[in-house]
Amino acid sequence: VPGDILAGHACVTLFSEFSLWRFLLLCLCSALLYCGGLILNDCLDYNEDCRERPKRPLPSGAINIRDAYLAWIVSTVLALTICWFISTASFNIALILAVLIILYNGPARKFPGVAFVIMGLCRGFNLLLGASTAIGTSDVAANITPVFLTETLYILAVTYIAYNETKKLPSRMWCMMPFM
């Protein structure tokens, strides 16, 4: 997760002054959003895990599901709050990322193709979060846009391949997509 922040920041460092403090805070926000997404995923998988994986922390009772939902909310709100203090761009990108995480873990699960796109966008917006301290100038947009699209498409392809790997590998084109 910090790799996306570093990559995003590296794309814009020529256009902004490097701030180790902001960089570390953005890494923290990214990790909070990511961990929150993992927790939300476990909460939404609770019924399935009770049937198929009863020894996992939530179904076994090691962690109360209400506490898990609370941990998701706290981590997401904390990330958004920190981003609010970093910059408006950081907050807006983190908010979009939080919505994408909810969509990925919730309604998109019913539509795998949509889920692949949303997962790609999650990683793309995480990259934008790293660039968010310098977003606003045309030079930044020109440098970050191709990297954003590349990251988004790369993760979309990898997610698609991973989804199908236990059944049958997708077409050769899809398998080559991450390398392209």
JSON list of C-alpha atoms in Angstrom, two decimals:
[
{"chain": "A", "resi": 1, "resn": "VAL", "atom": "CA", "xyz": [0.00, 0.00, 0.00]},
{"chain": "A", "resi": 2, "resn": "PRO", "atom": "CA", "xyz": [2.76, 2.56, 0.75]},
{"chain": "A", "resi": 3, "resn": "GLY", "atom": "CA", "xyz": [4.20, 1.74, -2.69]},
{"chain": "A", "resi": 4, "resn": "ASP", "atom": "CA", "xyz": [1.21, 3.43, -4.34]},
{"chain": "A", "resi": 5, "resn": "ILE", "atom": "CA", "xyz": [1.71, 6.51, -2.19]},
{"chain": "A", "resi": 6, "resn": "LEU", "atom": "CA", "xyz": [5.42, 6.58, -3.03]},
{"chain": "A", "resi": 7, "resn": "ALA", "atom": "CA", "xyz": [4.77, 6.09, -6.76]},
{"chain": "A", "resi": 8, "resn": "GLY", "atom": "CA", "xyz": [2.13, 8.82, -6.79]},
{"chain": "A", "resi": 9, "resn": "HIS", "atom": "CA", "xyz": [4.37, 11.20, -4.91]},
{"chain": "A", "resi": 10, "resn": "ALA", "atom": "CA", "xyz": [7.33, 10.39, -7.18]},
{"chain": "A", "resi": 11, "resn": "CYS", "atom": "CA", "xyz": [5.25, 11.43, -10.20]},
{"chain": "A", "resi": 12, "resn": "VAL", "atom": "CA", "xyz": [4.77, 14.93, -8.84]},
{"chain": "A", "resi": 13, "resn": "THR", "atom": "CA", "xyz": [7.90, 15.70, -6.82]},
{"chain": "A", "resi": 14, "resn": "LEU", "atom": "CA", "xyz": [9.24, 17.98, -9.55]},
{"chain": "A", "resi": 15, "resn": "PHE", "atom": "CA", "xyz": [6.18, 20.17, -9.09]},
{"chain": "A", "resi": 16, "resn": "SER", "atom": "CA", "xyz": [6.03, 20.29, -5.32]},
{"chain": "A", "resi": 17, "resn": "GLU", "atom": "CA", "xyz": [8.28, 20.43, -2.34]},
{"chain": "A", "resi": 18, "resn": "PHE", "atom": "CA", "xyz": [8.82, 17.08, -0.65]},
{"chain": "A", "resi": 19, "resn": "SER", "atom": "CA", "xyz": [7.42, 16.83, 2.83]},
{"chain": "A", "resi": 20, "resn": "LEU", "atom": "CA", "xyz": [8.39, 13.69, 4.70]},
{"chain": "A", "resi": 21, "resn": "TRP", "atom": "CA", "xyz": [5.68, 14.43, 7.25]},
{"chain": "A", "resi": 22, "resn": "ARG", "atom": "CA", "xyz": [2.92, 14.61, 4.58]},
{"chain": "A", "resi": 23, "resn": "PHE", "atom": "CA", "xyz": [4.28, 11.53, 2.87]},
{"chain": "A", "resi": 24, "resn": "LEU", "atom": "CA", "xyz": [4.19, 9.52, 6.12]},
{"chain": "A", "resi": 25, "resn": "LEU", "atom": "CA", "xyz": [0.70, 10.80, 6.95]},
{"chain": "A", "resi": 26, "resn": "LEU", "atom": "CA", "xyz": [-0.54, 9.78, 3.50]},
{"chain": "A", "resi": 27, "resn": "CYS", "atom": "CA", "xyz": [1.00, 6.32, 4.01]},
{"chain": "A", "resi": 28, "resn": "LEU", "atom": "CA", "xyz": [-0.86, 6.10, 7.32]},
{"chain": "A", "resi": 29, "resn": "CYS", "atom": "CA", "xyz": [-4.14, 7.20, 5.70]},
{"chain": "A", "resi": 30, "resn": "SER", "atom": "CA", "xyz": [-3.69, 4.69, 2.90]},
{"chain": "A", "resi": 31, "resn": "ALA", "atom": "CA", "xyz": [-3.01, 1.90, 5.41]},
{"chain": "A", "resi": 32, "resn": "LEU", "atom": "CA", "xyz": [-6.04, 2.90, 7.48]},
{"chain": "A", "resi": 33, "resn": "LEU", "atom": "CA", "xyz": [-8.30, 2.82, 4.42]},
{"chain": "A", "resi": 34, "resn": "TYR", "atom": "CA", "xyz": [-6.82, -0.48, 3.27]},
{"chain": "A", "resi": 35, "resn": "CYS", "atom": "CA", "xyz": [-7.14, -2.14, 6.69]},
{"chain": "A", "resi": 36, "resn": "GLY", "atom": "CA", "xyz": [-10.64, -0.74, 7.05]},
{"chain": "A", "resi": 37, "resn": "GLY", "atom": "CA", "xyz": [-11.51, -2.30, 3.70]},
{"chain": "A", "resi": 38, "resn": "LEU", "atom": "CA", "xyz": [-10.19, -5.68, 4.86]},
{"chain": "A", "resi": 39, "resn": "ILE", "atom": "CA", "xyz": [-12.26, -5.43, 8.04]},
{"chain": "A", "resi": 40, "resn": "LEU", "atom": "CA", "xyz": [-15.38, -4.46, 6.07]},
{"chain": "A", "resi": 41, "resn": "ASN", "atom": "CA", "xyz": [-14.79, -7.41, 3.76]},
{"chain": "A", "resi": 42, "resn": "ASP", "atom": "CA", "xyz": [-14.69, -9.77, 6.75]},
{"chain": "A", "resi": 43, "resn": "CYS", "atom": "CA", "xyz": [-17.85, -8.21, 8.19]},
{"chain": "A", "resi": 44, "resn": "LEU", "atom": "CA", "xyz": [-19.72, -8.62, 4.92]},
{"chain": "A", "resi": 45, "resn": "ASP", "atom": "CA", "xyz": [-18.44, -12.21, 4.56]},
{"chain": "A", "resi": 46, "resn": "TYR", "atom": "CA", "xyz": [-19.60, -13.07, 8.10]},
{"chain": "A", "resi": 47, "resn": "ASN", "atom": "CA", "xyz": [-22.51, -15.38, 7.15]},
{"chain": "A", "resi": 48, "resn": "GLU", "atom": "CA", "xyz": [-20.46, -17.19, 4.51]},
{"chain": "A", "resi": 49, "resn": "ASP", "atom": "CA", "xyz": [-17.53, -17.53, 6.91]},
{"chain": "A", "resi": 50, "resn": "CYS", "atom": "CA", "xyz": [-19.83, -18.91, 9.62]},
{"chain": "A", "resi": 51, "resn": "ARG", "atom": "CA", "xyz": [-20.73, -21.73, 7.22]},
{"chain": "A", "resi": 52, "resn": "GLU", "atom": "CA", "xyz": [-17.42, -22.29, 5.44]},
{"chain": "A", "resi": 53, "resn": "ARG", "atom": "CA", "xyz": [-14.65, -20.89, 7.69]},
{"chain": "A", "resi": 54, "resn": "PRO", "atom": "CA", "xyz": [-15.96, -21.05, 11.28]},
{"chain": "A", "resi": 55, "resn": "LYS", "atom": "CA", "xyz": [-12.49, -20.74, 12.83]},
{"chain": "A", "resi": 56, "resn": "ARG", "atom": "CA", "xyz": [-11.91, -17.24, 11.43]},
{"chain": "A", "resi": 57, "resn": "PRO", "atom": "CA", "xyz": [-11.91, -14.43, 14.03]},
{"chain": "A", "resi": 58, "resn": "LEU", "atom": "CA", "xyz": [-15.47, -13.17, 13.51]},
{"chain": "A", "resi": 59, "resn": "PRO", "atom": "CA", "xyz": [-17.34, -16.50, 13.20]},
{"chain": "A", "resi": 60, "resn": "SER", "atom": "CA", "xyz": [-15.39, -18.03, 16.08]},
{"chain": "A", "resi": 61, "resn": "GLY", "atom": "CA", "xyz": [-16.35, -15.13, 18.33]},
{"chain": "A", "resi": 62, "resn": "ALA", "atom": "CA", "xyz": [-12.75, -14.05, 18.92]},
{"chain": "A", "resi": 63, "resn": "ILE", "atom": "CA", "xyz": [-13.84, -10.65, 17.63]},
{"chain": "A", "resi": 64, "resn": "ASN", "atom": "CA", "xyz": [-17.36, -9.32, 17.97]},
{"chain": "A", "resi": 65, "resn": "ILE", "atom": "CA", "xyz": [-18.86, -8.29, 14.61]},
{"chain": "A", "resi": 66, "resn": "ARG", "atom": "CA", "xyz": [-20.10, -5.01, 16.11]},
{"chain": "A", "resi": 67, "resn": "ASP", "atom": "CA", "xyz": [-16.53, -4.22, 17.20]},
{"chain": "A", "resi": 68, "resn": "ALA", "atom": "CA", "xyz": [-15.27, -5.09, 13.73]},
{"chain": "A", "resi": 69, "resn": "TYR", "atom": "CA", "xyz": [-17.75, -2.69, 12.10]},
{"chain": "A", "resi": 70, "resn": "LEU", "atom": "CA", "xyz": [-16.70, -0.04, 14.61]},
{"chain": "A", "resi": 71, "resn": "ALA", "atom": "CA", "xyz": [-13.02, -0.62, 13.75]},
{"chain": "A", "resi": 72, "resn": "TRP", "atom": "CA", "xyz": [-13.86, -0.16, 10.05]},
{"chain": "A", "resi": 73, "resn": "ILE", "atom": "CA", "xyz": [-15.71, 3.10, 10.75]},
{"chain": "A", "resi": 74, "resn": "VAL", "atom": "CA", "xyz": [-12.98, 4.45, 13.05]},
{"chain": "A", "resi": 75, "resn": "SER", "atom": "CA", "xyz": [-10.17, 3.63, 10.61]},
{"chain": "A", "resi": 76, "resn": "THR", "atom": "CA", "xyz": [-12.04, 5.20, 7.69]},
{"chain": "A", "resi": 77, "resn": "VAL", "atom": "CA", "xyz": [-13.04, 8.33, 9.61]},
{"chain": "A", "resi": 78, "resn": "LEU", "atom": "CA", "xyz": [-9.52, 8.72, 11.01]},
{"chain": "A", "resi": 79, "resn": "ALA", "atom": "CA", "xyz": [-8.02, 8.46, 7.51]},
{"chain": "A", "resi": 80, "resn": "LEU", "atom": "CA", "xyz": [-10.48, 11.02, 6.13]},
{"chain": "A", "resi": 81, "resn": "THR", "atom": "CA", "xyz": [-9.84, 13.38, 9.05]},
{"chain": "A", "resi": 82, "resn": "ILE", "atom": "CA", "xyz": [-6.07, 13.25, 8.59]},
{"chain": "A", "resi": 83, "resn": "CYS", "atom": "CA", "xyz": [-6.50, 13.84, 4.85]},
{"chain": "A", "resi": 84, "resn": "TRP", "atom": "CA", "xyz": [-8.76, 16.82, 5.59]},
{"chain": "A", "resi": 85, "resn": "PHE", "atom": "CA", "xyz": [-5.86, 18.45, 7.42]},
{"chain": "A", "resi": 86, "resn": "ILE", "atom": "CA", "xyz": [-3.34, 17.61, 4.69]},
{"chain": "A", "resi": 87, "resn": "SER", "atom": "CA", "xyz": [-5.21, 19.21, 1.79]},
{"chain": "A", "resi": 88, "resn": "THR", "atom": "CA", "xyz": [-8.60, 19.47, 0.12]},
{"chain": "A", "resi": 89, "resn": "ALA", "atom": "CA", "xyz": [-7.31, 17.31, -2.75]},
{"chain": "A", "resi": 90, "resn": "SER", "atom": "CA", "xyz": [-6.13, 14.62, -0.29]},
{"chain": "A", "resi": 91, "resn": "PHE", "atom": "CA", "xyz": [-9.51, 14.60, 1.43]},
{"chain": "A", "resi": 92, "resn": "ASN", "atom": "CA", "xyz": [-11.48, 14.43, -1.84]},
{"chain": "A", "resi": 93, "resn": "ILE", "atom": "CA", "xyz": [-9.36, 11.58, -3.18]},
{"chain": "A", "resi": 94, "resn": "ALA", "atom": "CA", "xyz": [-9.54, 9.69, 0.13]},
{"chain": "A", "resi": 95, "resn": "LEU", "atom": "CA", "xyz": [-13.33, 10.15, 0.18]},
{"chain": "A", "resi": 96, "resn": "ILE", "atom": "CA", "xyz": [-13.63, 8.73, -3.35]},
{"chain": "A", "resi": 97, "resn": "LEU", "atom": "CA", "xyz": [-11.33, 5.88, -2.32]},
{"chain": "A", "resi": 98, "resn": "ALA", "atom": "CA", "xyz": [-13.48, 5.14, 0.75]},
{"chain": "A", "resi": 99, "resn": "VAL", "atom": "CA", "xyz": [-16.60, 5.00, -1.44]},
{"chain": "A", "resi": 100, "resn": "LEU", "atom": "CA", "xyz": [-14.84, 2.70, -3.91]},
{"chain": "A", "resi": 101, "resn": "ILE", "atom": "CA", "xyz": [-13.83, 0.40, -1.03]},
{"chain": "A", "resi": 102, "resn": "ILE", "atom": "CA", "xyz": [-17.45, 0.22, 0.14]},
{"chain": "A", "resi": 103, "resn": "LEU", "atom": "CA", "xyz": [-18.65, -0.47, -3.41]},
{"chain": "A", "resi": 104, "resn": "TYR", "atom": "CA", "xyz": [-16.01, -3.15, -3.93]},
{"chain": "A", "resi": 105, "resn": "ASN", "atom": "CA", "xyz": [-16.85, -4.95, -0.70]},
{"chain": "A", "resi": 106, "resn": "GLY", "atom": "CA", "xyz": [-20.61, -4.48, -1.10]},
{"chain": "A", "resi": 107, "resn": "PRO", "atom": "CA", "xyz": [-22.71, -4.27, -4.25]},
{"chain": "A", "resi": 108, "resn": "ALA", "atom": "CA", "xyz": [-19.91, -4.89, -6.77]},
{"chain": "A", "resi": 109, "resn": "ARG", "atom": "CA", "xyz": [-19.44, -8.44, -5.45]},
{"chain": "A", "resi": 110, "resn": "LYS", "atom": "CA", "xyz": [-22.53, -9.47, -7.40]},
{"chain": "A", "resi": 111, "resn": "PHE", "atom": "CA", "xyz": [-20.97, -8.29, -10.66]},
{"chain": "A", "resi": 112, "resn": "PRO", "atom": "CA", "xyz": [-17.39, -9.55, -11.02]},
{"chain": "A", "resi": 113, "resn": "GLY", "atom": "CA", "xyz": [-16.62, -7.37, -14.07]},
{"chain": "A", "resi": 114, "resn": "VAL", "atom": "CA", "xyz": [-17.61, -4.27, -12.13]},
{"chain": "A", "resi": 115, "resn": "ALA", "atom": "CA", "xyz": [-15.60, -5.48, -9.13]},
{"chain": "A", "resi": 116, "resn": "PHE", "atom": "CA", "xyz": [-12.45, -5.78, -11.29]},
{"chain": "A", "resi": 117, "resn": "VAL", "atom": "CA", "xyz": [-12.84, -2.19, -12.46]},
{"chain": "A", "resi": 118, "resn": "ILE", "atom": "CA", "xyz": [-13.49, -0.93, -8.93]},
{"chain": "A", "resi": 119, "resn": "MET", "atom": "CA", "xyz": [-10.45, -2.78, -7.56]},
{"chain": "A", "resi": 120, "resn": "GLY", "atom": "CA", "xyz": [-8.34, -1.17, -10.30]},
{"chain": "A", "resi": 121, "resn": "LEU", "atom": "CA", "xyz": [-9.78, 2.23, -9.42]},
{"chain": "A", "resi": 122, "resn": "CYS", "atom": "CA", "xyz": [-9.05, 1.65, -5.73]},
{"chain": "A", "resi": 123, "resn": "ARG", "atom": "CA", "xyz": [-5.37, 1.20, -6.50]},
{"chain": "A", "resi": 124, "resn": "GLY", "atom": "CA", "xyz": [-5.40, 4.05, -9.00]},
{"chain": "A", "resi": 125, "resn": "PHE", "atom": "CA", "xyz": [-6.95, 6.43, -6.46]},
{"chain": "A", "resi": 126, "resn": "ASN", "atom": "CA", "xyz": [-4.49, 5.24, -3.84]},
{"chain": "A", "resi": 127, "resn": "LEU", "atom": "CA", "xyz": [-1.75, 6.32, -6.25]},
{"chain": "A", "resi": 128, "resn": "LEU", "atom": "CA", "xyz": [-3.52, 9.68, -6.70]},
{"chain": "A", "resi": 129, "resn": "LEU", "atom": "CA", "xyz": [-3.59, 10.02, -2.92]},
{"chain": "A", "resi": 130, "resn": "GLY", "atom": "CA", "xyz": [0.22, 9.99, -3.00]},
{"chain": "A", "resi": 131, "resn": "ALA", "atom": "CA", "xyz": [0.18, 12.75, -5.61]},
{"chain": "A", "resi": 132, "resn": "SER", "atom": "CA", "xyz": [-2.52, 14.75, -3.84]},
{"chain": "A", "resi": 133, "resn": "THR", "atom": "CA", "xyz": [-0.22, 17.26, -2.20]},
{"chain": "A", "resi": 134, "resn": "ALA", "atom": "CA", "xyz": [0.64, 18.65, -5.62]},
{"chain": "A", "resi": 135, "resn": "ILE", "atom": "CA", "xyz": [-2.61, 18.13, -7.54]},
{"chain": "A", "resi": 136, "resn": "GLY", "atom": "CA", "xyz": [-4.00, 21.26, -9.13]},
{"chain": "A", "resi": 137, "resn": "THR", "atom": "CA", "xyz": [-1.45, 22.26, -11.74]},
{"chain": "A", "resi": 138, "resn": "SER", "atom": "CA", "xyz": [-1.60, 21.13, -15.34]},
{"chain": "A", "resi": 139, "resn": "ASP", "atom": "CA", "xyz": [1.95, 19.70, -15.17]},
{"chain": "A", "resi": 140, "resn": "VAL", "atom": "CA", "xyz": [0.91, 17.39, -12.34]},
{"chain": "A", "resi": 141, "resn": "ALA", "atom": "CA", "xyz": [-2.19, 16.20, -14.20]},
{"chain": "A", "resi": 142, "resn": "ALA", "atom": "CA", "xyz": [-0.14, 15.48, -17.32]},
{"chain": "A", "resi": 143, "resn": "ASN", "atom": "CA", "xyz": [2.33, 13.39, -15.33]},
{"chain": "A", "resi": 144, "resn": "ILE", "atom": "CA", "xyz": [-0.05, 11.52, -13.07]},
{"chain": "A", "resi": 145, "resn": "THR", "atom": "CA", "xyz": [-2.82, 10.67, -15.56]},
{"chain": "A", "resi": 146, "resn": "PRO", "atom": "CA", "xyz": [-0.89, 8.02, -17.55]},
{"chain": "A", "resi": 147, "resn": "VAL", "atom": "CA", "xyz": [0.44, 6.47, -14.34]},
{"chain": "A", "resi": 148, "resn": "PHE", "atom": "CA", "xyz": [-3.09, 6.44, -12.85]},
{"chain": "A", "resi": 149, "resn": "LEU", "atom": "CA", "xyz": [-4.48, 4.73, -15.96]},
{"chain": "A", "resi": 150, "resn": "THR", "atom": "CA", "xyz": [-1.62, 2.22, -16.08]},
{"chain": "A", "resi": 151, "resn": "GLU", "atom": "CA", "xyz": [-2.01, 1.27, -12.42]},
{"chain": "A", "resi": 152, "resn": "THR", "atom": "CA", "xyz": [-5.79, 1.00, -12.75]},
{"chain": "A", "resi": 153, "resn": "LEU", "atom": "CA", "xyz": [-5.63, -1.21, -15.85]},
{"chain": "A", "resi": 154, "resn": "TYR", "atom": "CA", "xyz": [-2.81, -3.33, -14.43]},
{"chain": "A", "resi": 155, "resn": "ILE", "atom": "CA", "xyz": [-4.73, -4.11, -11.24]},
{"chain": "A", "resi": 156, "resn": "LEU", "atom": "CA", "xyz": [-7.93, -4.71, -13.22]},
{"chain": "A", "resi": 157, "resn": "ALA", "atom": "CA", "xyz": [-6.09, -7.33, -15.33]},
{"chain": "A", "resi": 158, "resn": "VAL", "atom": "CA", "xyz": [-4.40, -8.99, -12.35]},
{"chain": "A", "resi": 159, "resn": "THR", "atom": "CA", "xyz": [-7.71, -9.13, -10.45]},
{"chain": "A", "resi": 160, "resn": "TYR", "atom": "CA", "xyz": [-9.45, -10.67, -13.46]},
{"chain": "A", "resi": 161, "resn": "ILE", "atom": "CA", "xyz": [-6.72, -13.32, -13.82]},
{"chain": "A", "resi": 162, "resn": "ALA", "atom": "CA", "xyz": [-6.79, -14.12, -10.08]},
{"chain": "A", "resi": 163, "resn": "TYR", "atom": "CA", "xyz": [-10.57, -14.46, -10.13]},
{"chain": "A", "resi": 164, "resn": "ASN", "atom": "CA", "xyz": [-10.42, -17.12, -12.82]},
{"chain": "A", "resi": 165, "resn": "GLU", "atom": "CA", "xyz": [-7.17, -18.88, -11.96]},
{"chain": "A", "resi": 166, "resn": "THR", "atom": "CA", "xyz": [-8.76, -21.79, -10.07]},
{"chain": "A", "resi": 167, "resn": "LYS", "atom": "CA", "xyz": [-11.23, -22.52, -12.89]},
{"chain": "A", "resi": 168, "resn": "LYS", "atom": "CA", "xyz": [-9.47, -21.83, -16.14]},
{"chain": "A", "resi": 169, "resn": "LEU", "atom": "CA", "xyz": [-6.97, -19.18, -17.06]},
{"chain": "A", "resi": 170, "resn": "PRO", "atom": "CA", "xyz": [-8.47, -16.44, -19.20]},
{"chain": "A", "resi": 171, "resn": "SER", "atom": "CA", "xyz": [-7.43, -15.85, -22.78]},
{"chain": "A", "resi": 172, "resn": "ARG", "atom": "CA", "xyz": [-3.79, -15.24, -23.62]},
{"chain": "A", "resi": 173, "resn": "MET", "atom": "CA", "xyz": [-4.53, -11.53, -24.13]},
{"chain": "A", "resi": 174, "resn": "TRP", "atom": "CA", "xyz": [-5.71, -11.17, -20.51]},
{"chain": "A", "resi": 175, "resn": "CYS", "atom": "CA", "xyz": [-2.71, -13.10, -19.22]},
{"chain": "A", "resi": 176, "resn": "MET", "atom": "CA", "xyz": [-0.37, -10.80, -21.15]},
{"chain": "A", "resi": 177, "resn": "MET", "atom": "CA", "xyz": [-2.21, -7.60, -20.14]},
{"chain": "A", "resi": 178, "resn": "PRO", "atom": "CA", "xyz": [-0.25, -7.00, -16.89]},
{"chain": "A", "resi": 179, "resn": "PHE", "atom": "CA", "xyz": [3.00, -7.11, -18.87]},
{"chain": "A", "resi": 180, "resn": "MET", "atom": "CA", "xyz": [1.70, -4.71, -21.51]}
]
